[in-house]
Coordinates of C-alpha atoms and ligand atoms in Angstrom, one line a residue:
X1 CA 0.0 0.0 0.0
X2 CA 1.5 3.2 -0.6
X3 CA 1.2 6.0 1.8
X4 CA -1.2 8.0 1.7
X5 CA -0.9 12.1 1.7
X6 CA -3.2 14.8 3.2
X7 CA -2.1 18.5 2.8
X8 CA -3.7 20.0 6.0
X9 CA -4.4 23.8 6.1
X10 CA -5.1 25.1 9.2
X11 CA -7.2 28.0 9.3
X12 CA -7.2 30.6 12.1
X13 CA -10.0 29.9 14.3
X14 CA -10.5 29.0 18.4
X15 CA -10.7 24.9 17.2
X16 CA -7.0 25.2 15.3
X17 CA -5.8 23.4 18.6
X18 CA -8.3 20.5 17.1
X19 CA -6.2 19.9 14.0
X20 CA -3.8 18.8 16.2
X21 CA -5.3 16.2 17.5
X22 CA -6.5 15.2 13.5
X23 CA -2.8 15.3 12.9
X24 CA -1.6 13.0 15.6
X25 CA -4.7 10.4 14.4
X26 CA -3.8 10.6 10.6
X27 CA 0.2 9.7 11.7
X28 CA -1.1 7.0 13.7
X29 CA -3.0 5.6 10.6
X30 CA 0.2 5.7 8.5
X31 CA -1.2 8.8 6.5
X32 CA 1.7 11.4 5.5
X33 CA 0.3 15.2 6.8
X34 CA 1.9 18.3 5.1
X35 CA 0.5 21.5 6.9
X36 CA 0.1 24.5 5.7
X37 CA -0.7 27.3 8.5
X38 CA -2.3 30.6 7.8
X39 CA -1.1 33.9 9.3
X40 CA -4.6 33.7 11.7
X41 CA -4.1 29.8 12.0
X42 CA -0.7 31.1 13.6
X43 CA -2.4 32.7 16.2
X44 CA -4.2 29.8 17.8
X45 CA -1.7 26.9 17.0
X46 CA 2.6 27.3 17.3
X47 CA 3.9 26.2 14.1
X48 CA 6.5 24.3 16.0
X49 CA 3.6 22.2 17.5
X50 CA 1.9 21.5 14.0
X51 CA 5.2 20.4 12.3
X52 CA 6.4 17.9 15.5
X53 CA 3.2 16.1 15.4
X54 CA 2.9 16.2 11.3
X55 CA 6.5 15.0 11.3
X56 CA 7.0 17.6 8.0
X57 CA 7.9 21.4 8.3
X58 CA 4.8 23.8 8.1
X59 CA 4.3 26.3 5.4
X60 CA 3.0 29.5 5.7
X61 CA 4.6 31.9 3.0
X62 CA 4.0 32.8 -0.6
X63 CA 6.6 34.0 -1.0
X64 CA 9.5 32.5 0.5
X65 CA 12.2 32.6 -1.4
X66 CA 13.3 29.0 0.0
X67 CA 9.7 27.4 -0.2
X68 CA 9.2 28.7 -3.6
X69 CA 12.3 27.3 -4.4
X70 CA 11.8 23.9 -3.5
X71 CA 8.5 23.3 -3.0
X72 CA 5.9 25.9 -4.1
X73 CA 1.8 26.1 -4.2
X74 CA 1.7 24.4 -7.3
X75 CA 4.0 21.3 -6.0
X76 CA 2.3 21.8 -2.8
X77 CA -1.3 20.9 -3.7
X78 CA 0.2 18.2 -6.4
X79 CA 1.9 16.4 -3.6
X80 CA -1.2 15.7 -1.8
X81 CA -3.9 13.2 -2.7
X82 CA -6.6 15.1 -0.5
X83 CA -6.4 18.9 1.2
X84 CA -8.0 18.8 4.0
X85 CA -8.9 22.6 5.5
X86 CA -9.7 22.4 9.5
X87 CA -10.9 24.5 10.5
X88 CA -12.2 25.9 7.5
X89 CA -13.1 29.4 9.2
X90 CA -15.4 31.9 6.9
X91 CA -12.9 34.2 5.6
X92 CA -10.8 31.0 4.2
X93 CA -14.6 29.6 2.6
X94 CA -15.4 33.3 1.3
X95 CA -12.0 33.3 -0.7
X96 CA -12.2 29.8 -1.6
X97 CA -15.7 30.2 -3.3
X98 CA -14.6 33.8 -4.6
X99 CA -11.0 32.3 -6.0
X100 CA -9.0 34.9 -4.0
X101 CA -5.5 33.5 -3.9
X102 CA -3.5 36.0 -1.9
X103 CA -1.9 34.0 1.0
X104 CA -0.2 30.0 0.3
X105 CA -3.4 28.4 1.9
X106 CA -5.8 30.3 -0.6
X107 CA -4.0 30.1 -3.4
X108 CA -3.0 26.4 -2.8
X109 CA -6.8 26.0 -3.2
X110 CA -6.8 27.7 -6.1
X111 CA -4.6 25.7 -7.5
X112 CA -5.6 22.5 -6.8
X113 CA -7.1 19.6 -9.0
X114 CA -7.1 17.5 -5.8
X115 CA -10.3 16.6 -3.8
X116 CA -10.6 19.3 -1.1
X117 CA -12.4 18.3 2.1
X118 CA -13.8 21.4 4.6
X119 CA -14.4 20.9 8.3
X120 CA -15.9 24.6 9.4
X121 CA -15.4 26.1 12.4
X122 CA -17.3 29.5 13.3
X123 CA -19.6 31.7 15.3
X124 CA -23.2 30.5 15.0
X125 CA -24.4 33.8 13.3
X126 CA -21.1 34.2 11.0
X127 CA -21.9 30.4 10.0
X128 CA -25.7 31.5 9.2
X129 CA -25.2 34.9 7.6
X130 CA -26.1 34.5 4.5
X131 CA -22.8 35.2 2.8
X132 CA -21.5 32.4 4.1
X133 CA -24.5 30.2 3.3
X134 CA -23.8 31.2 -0.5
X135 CA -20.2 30.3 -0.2
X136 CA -20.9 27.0 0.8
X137 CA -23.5 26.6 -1.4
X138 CA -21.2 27.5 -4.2
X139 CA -18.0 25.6 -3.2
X140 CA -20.8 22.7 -2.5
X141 CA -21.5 23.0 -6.6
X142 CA -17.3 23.9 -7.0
X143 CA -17.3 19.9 -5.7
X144 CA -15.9 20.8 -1.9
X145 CA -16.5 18.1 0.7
X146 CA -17.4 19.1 3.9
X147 CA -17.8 17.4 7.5
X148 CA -19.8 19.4 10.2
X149 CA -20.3 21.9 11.4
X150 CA -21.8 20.0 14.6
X151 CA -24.1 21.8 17.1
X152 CA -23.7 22.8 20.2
X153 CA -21.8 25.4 23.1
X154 CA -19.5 27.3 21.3
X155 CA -16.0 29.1 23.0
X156 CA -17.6 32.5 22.5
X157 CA -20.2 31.5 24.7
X158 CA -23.1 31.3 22.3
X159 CA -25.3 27.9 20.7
X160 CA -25.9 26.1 17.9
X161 CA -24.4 25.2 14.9
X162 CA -20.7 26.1 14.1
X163 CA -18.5 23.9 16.3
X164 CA -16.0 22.2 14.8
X165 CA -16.3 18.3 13.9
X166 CA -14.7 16.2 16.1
X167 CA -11.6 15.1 15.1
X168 CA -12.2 11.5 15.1
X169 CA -15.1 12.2 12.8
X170 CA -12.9 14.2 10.5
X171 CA -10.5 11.7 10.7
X172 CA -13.1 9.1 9.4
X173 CA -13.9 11.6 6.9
X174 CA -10.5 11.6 5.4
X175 CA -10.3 7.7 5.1
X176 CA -13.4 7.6 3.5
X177 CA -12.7 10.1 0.8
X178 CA -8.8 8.4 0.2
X179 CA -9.2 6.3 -2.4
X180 CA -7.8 3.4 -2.7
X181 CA -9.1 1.6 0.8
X182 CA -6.7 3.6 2.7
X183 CA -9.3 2.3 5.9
X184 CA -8.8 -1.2 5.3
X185 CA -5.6 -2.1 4.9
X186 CA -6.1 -5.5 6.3
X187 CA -8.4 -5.9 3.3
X188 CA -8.4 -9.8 2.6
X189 CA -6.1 -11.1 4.9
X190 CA -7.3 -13.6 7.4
X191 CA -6.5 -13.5 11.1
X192 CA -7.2 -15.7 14.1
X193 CA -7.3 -14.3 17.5
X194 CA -7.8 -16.4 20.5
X195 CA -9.4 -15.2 23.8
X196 CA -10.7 -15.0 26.9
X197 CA -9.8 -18.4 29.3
X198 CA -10.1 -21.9 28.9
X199 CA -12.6 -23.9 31.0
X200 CA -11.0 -28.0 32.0
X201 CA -14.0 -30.4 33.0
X202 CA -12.9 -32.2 36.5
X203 CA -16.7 -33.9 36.3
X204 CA -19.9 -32.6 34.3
X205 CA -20.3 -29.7 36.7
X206 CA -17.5 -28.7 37.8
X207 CA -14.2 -27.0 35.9
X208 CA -10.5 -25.6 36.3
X209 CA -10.5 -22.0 34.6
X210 CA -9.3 -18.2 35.4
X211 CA -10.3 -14.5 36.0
X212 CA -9.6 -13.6 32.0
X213 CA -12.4 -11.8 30.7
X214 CA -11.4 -11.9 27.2
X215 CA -11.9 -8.3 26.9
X216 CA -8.7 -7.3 25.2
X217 CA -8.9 -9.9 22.5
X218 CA -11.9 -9.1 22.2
X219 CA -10.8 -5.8 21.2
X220 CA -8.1 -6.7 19.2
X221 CA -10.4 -9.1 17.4
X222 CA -13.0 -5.5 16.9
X223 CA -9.9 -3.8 15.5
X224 CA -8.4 -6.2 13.3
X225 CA -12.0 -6.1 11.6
X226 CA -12.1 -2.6 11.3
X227 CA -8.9 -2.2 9.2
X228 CA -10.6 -4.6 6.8
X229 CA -9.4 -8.2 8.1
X230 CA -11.3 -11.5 8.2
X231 CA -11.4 -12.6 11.5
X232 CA -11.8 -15.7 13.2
X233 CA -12.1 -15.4 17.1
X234 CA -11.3 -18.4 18.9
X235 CA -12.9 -18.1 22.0
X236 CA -13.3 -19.5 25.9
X237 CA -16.0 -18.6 28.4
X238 CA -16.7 -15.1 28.4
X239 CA -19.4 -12.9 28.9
X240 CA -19.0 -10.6 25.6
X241 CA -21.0 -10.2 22.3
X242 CA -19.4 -11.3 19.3
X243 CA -17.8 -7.8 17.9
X244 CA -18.9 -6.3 14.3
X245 CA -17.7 -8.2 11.6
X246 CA -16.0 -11.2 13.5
X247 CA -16.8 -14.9 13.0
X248 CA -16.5 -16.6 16.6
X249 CA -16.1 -19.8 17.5
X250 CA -16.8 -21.2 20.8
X251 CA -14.9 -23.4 22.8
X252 CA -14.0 -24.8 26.1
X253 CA -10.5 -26.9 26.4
X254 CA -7.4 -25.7 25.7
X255 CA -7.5 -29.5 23.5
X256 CA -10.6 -27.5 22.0
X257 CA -9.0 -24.3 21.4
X258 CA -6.1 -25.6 19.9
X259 CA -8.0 -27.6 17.1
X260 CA -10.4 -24.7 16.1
X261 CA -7.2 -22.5 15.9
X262 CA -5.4 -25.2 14.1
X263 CA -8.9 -25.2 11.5
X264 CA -9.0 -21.7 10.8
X265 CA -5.8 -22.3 9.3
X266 CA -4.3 -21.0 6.8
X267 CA -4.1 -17.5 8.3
X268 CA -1.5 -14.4 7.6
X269 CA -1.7 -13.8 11.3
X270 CA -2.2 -15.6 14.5
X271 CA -2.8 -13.9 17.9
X272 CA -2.8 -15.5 20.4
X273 CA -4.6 -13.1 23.6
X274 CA -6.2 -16.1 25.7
X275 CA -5.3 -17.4 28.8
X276 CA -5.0 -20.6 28.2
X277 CA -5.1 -23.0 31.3
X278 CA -1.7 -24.2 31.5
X279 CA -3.3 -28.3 33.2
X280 CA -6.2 -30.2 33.0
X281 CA -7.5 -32.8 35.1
X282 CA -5.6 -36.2 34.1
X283 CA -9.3 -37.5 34.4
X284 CA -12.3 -36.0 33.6
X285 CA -14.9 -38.2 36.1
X286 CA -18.4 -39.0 33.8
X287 CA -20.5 -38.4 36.5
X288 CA -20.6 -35.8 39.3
X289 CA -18.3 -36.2 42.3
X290 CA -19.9 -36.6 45.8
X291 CA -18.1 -35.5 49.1
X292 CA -18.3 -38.0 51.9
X293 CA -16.9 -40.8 49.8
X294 CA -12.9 -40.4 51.7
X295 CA -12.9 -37.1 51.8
X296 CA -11.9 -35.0 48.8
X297 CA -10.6 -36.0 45.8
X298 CA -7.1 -35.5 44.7
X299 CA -7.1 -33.9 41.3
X300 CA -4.3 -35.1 39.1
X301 CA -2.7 -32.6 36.5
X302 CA -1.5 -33.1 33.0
X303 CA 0.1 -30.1 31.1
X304 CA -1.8 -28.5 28.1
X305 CA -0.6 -28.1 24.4
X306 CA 0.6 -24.4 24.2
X307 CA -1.7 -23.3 21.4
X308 CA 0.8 -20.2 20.5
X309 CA 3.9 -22.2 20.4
X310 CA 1.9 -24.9 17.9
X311 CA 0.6 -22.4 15.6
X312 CA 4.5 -21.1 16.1
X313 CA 5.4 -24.0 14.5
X314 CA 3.0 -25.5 11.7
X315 CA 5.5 -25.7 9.1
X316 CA 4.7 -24.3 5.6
X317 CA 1.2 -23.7 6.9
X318 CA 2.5 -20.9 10.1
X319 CA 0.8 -17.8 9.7
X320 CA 3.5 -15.3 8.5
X321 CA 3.4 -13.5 12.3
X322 CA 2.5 -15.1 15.3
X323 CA 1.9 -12.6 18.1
X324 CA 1.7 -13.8 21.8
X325 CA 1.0 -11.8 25.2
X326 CA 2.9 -11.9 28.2
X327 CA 1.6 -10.4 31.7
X328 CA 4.7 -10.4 33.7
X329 CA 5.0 -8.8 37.3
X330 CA 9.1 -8.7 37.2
X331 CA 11.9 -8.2 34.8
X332 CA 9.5 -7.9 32.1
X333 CA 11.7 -7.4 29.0
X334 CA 14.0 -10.0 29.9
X335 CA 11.4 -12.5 30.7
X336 CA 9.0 -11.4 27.4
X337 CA 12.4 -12.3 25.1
X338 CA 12.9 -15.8 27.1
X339 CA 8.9 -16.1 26.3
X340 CA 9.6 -15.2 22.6
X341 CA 12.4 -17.1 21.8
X342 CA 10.8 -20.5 23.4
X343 CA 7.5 -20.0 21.6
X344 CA 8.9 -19.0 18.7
X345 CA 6.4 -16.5 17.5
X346 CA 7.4 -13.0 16.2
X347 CA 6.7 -10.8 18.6
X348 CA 5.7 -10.4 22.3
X349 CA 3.0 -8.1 23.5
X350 CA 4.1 -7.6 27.1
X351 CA 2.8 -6.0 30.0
X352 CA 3.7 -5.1 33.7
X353 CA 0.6 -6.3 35.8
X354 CA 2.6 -5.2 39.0
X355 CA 1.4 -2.0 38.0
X356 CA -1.4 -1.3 40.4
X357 CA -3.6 0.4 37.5
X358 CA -3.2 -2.4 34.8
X359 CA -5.2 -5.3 36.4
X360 CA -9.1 -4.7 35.5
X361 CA -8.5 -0.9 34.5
X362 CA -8.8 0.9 31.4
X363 CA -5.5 1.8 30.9
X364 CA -2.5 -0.3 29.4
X365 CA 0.7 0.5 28.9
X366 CA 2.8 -2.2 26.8
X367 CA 6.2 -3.3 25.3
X368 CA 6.6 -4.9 22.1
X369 CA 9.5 -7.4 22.3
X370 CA 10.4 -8.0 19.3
X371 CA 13.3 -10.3 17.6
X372 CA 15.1 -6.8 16.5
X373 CA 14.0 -4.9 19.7
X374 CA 11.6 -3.2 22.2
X375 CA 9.4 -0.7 21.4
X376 CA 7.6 1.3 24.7
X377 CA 4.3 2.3 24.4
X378 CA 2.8 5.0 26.5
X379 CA -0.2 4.5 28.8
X380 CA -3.6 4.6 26.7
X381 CA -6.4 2.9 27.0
X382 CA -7.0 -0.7 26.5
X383 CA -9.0 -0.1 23.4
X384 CA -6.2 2.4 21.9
X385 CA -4.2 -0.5 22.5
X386 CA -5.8 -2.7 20.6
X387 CA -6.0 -0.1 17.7
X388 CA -2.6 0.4 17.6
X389 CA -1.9 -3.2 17.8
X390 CA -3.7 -4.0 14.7
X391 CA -2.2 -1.4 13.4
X392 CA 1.0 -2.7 13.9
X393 CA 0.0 -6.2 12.6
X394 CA -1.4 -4.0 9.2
X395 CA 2.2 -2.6 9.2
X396 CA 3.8 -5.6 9.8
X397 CA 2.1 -7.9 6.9
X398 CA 2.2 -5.4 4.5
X399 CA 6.1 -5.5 5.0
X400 CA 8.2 -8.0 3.8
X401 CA 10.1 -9.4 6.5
X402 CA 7.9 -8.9 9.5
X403 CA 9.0 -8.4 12.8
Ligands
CTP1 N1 -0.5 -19.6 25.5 C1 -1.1 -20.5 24.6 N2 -1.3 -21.8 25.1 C2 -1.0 -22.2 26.3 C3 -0.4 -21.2 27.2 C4 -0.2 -19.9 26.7 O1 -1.4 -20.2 23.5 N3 -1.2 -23.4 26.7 C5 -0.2 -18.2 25.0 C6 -1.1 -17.2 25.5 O2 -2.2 -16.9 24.7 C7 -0.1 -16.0 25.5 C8 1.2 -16.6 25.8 O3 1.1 -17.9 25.4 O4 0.0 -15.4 24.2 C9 1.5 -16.5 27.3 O5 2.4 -17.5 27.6 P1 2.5 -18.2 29.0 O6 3.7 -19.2 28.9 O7 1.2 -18.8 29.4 O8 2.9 -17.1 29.8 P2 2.4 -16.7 31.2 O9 1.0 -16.9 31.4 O10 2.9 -15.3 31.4 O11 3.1 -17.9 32.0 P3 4.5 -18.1 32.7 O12 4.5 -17.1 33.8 O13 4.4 -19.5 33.0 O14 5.6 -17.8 31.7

């Protein structure tokens, strides 16, 4: 897939500070942001902020005599494949639908035979004045997209229409007009997730199992179908609806688990989230155990097959990555590479469930032990988590060598 490039003007407006946060979510995504920043834009957001999270320099000048040089309004709108104008303010729409090119962001506009998508920002009355309603009924005929304005308190104290989109509605907005299926890069690949624990039968009422709600495969599994992948979610005991787009199937053993895993083979990627019992009763009894026959039983243990070490190893039919998780309370990076080099698999998802907050909060923050290195991530939540890991595995199979 090739990457992707949005040329993001900012406009000069209270909700600049938004296009931030647009920029941080595009660069998470993978999509390339070259921002432009107008002389009012300036005002509300510090070019040195814009250009750190866009990872590109900002331009702001006509006329610079270096920009022009290298890269001017022509090559500026050519290099994108959508310009995106947040917030699109009403003196930046009222030159746009007039053709008024006397600043880089207008004339950029101007110059464009790229899809242009507007997200206005403005007080309620200048958004209802009728000279801006013509302007946005002409750049609406010029072929303009636009997302929002939404409704609601504004930060000049008035109501109603004229607040910014939020910028993970924007941000949807710019996948959807990319062409090319930018939002589904995991478009026909197949991946199996498993999840949640395993349940071991000691007699037909009673079982061996754990505390794992399945929750974050769960969420990787929700994920992983969102960029586009065909998922099949192996599954213990748990208490959650099947997510959007996922085909689950049920089981109870880790015996179980392993063969459904093993039958949604073959797979481009196997993740491996559950908590599999490590024993099961030597003996499962065929009818229920009573007390008062000498005293309790003694329950005898045989090891289970490690599901992500098999699928580790399946020969020419092993997913190309095999992910597994580690929840580790001490010497976590050291102990995650021991877990990855006897597994096999590609790469480690570890956590440190020392930490007070980790265990049943919303929060996670994880290291990916790799077999060419660590990578830290920052505390975010448990679902962010999962995006970015499915992200990553997007990354990953769309590279040759994965990690
Ligand atoms: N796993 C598996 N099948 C098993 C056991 C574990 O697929 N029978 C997978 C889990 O889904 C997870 C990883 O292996 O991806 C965890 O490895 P495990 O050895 O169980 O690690 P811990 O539970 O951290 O155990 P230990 O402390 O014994 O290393």
């Amino acid at each position: 897939m090739t990457e992707k490039r949005v040329l993001l003007i900012v406009g000069g407006g209270v909700a600049a500070y938004k296009a931030l946060e647009l920029t941080r979510l595009l660069r998470r995504a993978g999509v390339a942001v070259r921002p432009i920043l107008t002389r009012a834009g300036a005002q509300f957001v510090t070019p040195l902020s814009l250009a750190a999270l866009a990872e590109d320099k900002v331009y702001d000048d006509l006329f610079s005599l270096t920009d022009q040089a290298a890269m001017g309004h022509i090559e500026l709108s050519r290099s994108a494949d959508l310009i995106v104008v947040v917030p699109a303010t009403a003196d930046l729409m009222a030159k746009a639908a007039q053709g008024l090119a006397d600043d880089l962001a207008s004339t950029t506009l101007l110059a464009t035979d790229k899809p242009v998508l507007m997200a206005p920002a403005m007080n309620v009355r200048m958004w209802t004045h009728p000279a801006t309603q013509r302007n946005l009924a002409t750049l609406k005929a010029d072929g303009v997209n636009f997302v929002g304005p939404d409704e609601g308190a504004m930060a000049c104290g008035e109501f109603g229409p004229g607040r910014l989109a939020e910028p993970e509605t924007i941000f949807q907005a710019i996948l959807a007009a990319l062409s090319g299926g930018l939002g589904a890069p995991l478009a026909g690949r197949r991946v199996l997730v498993t999840a949640g624990p395993t349940a071991e039968p000691i007699d037909p009422v009673r079982v061996l199992t754990n505390r794992s709600s399945g929750k974050q495969g769960y969420a990787i599994a929700a994920a992983l179908a969102r960029l586009g992948a065909e998922v099949t979610l192996v599954s213990g005991p748990t208490a959650l609806a099947v997510p959007t787009g996922v085909r689950r199937v049920d089981v109870e053993t880790a015996q179980e688990m392993l063969a459904a895993a093993r039958a949604a083979l073959p797979a481009d990627a196997a993740i491996c989230v559950a908590a599999v019992s490590d024993w099961r009763p030597d003996e499962v009894f065929g009818i229920k155990l009573k007390k008062g026959h000498g005293g309790p039983p003694t329950l005898s243990l045989v090891e289970n097959p490690d599901i992500l070490a098999a699928l580790s190893a399946t020969g020419p039919a092993r997913p190309r990555l095999v992910v597994g998780f580690a929840a580790e309370t001490n010497d976590v990076e050291a102990n995650a590479r021991a877990k990855l080099a006897r597994k096999g698999c590609d790469w480690i998802v570890a956590n440190d469930v020392s930490e007070d907050w980790i265990m049943g909060g919303d929060d996670n923050a994880v290291m990916i032990v790799g077999k060419r290195g660590v990578e830290r991530w920052p505390r975010v939540s448990k679902a962010e988590v999962a995006a970015r890991i499915a992200q990553r595995i997007a990354q990953d199979l769309g590279a040759k060598d994965p990690k």
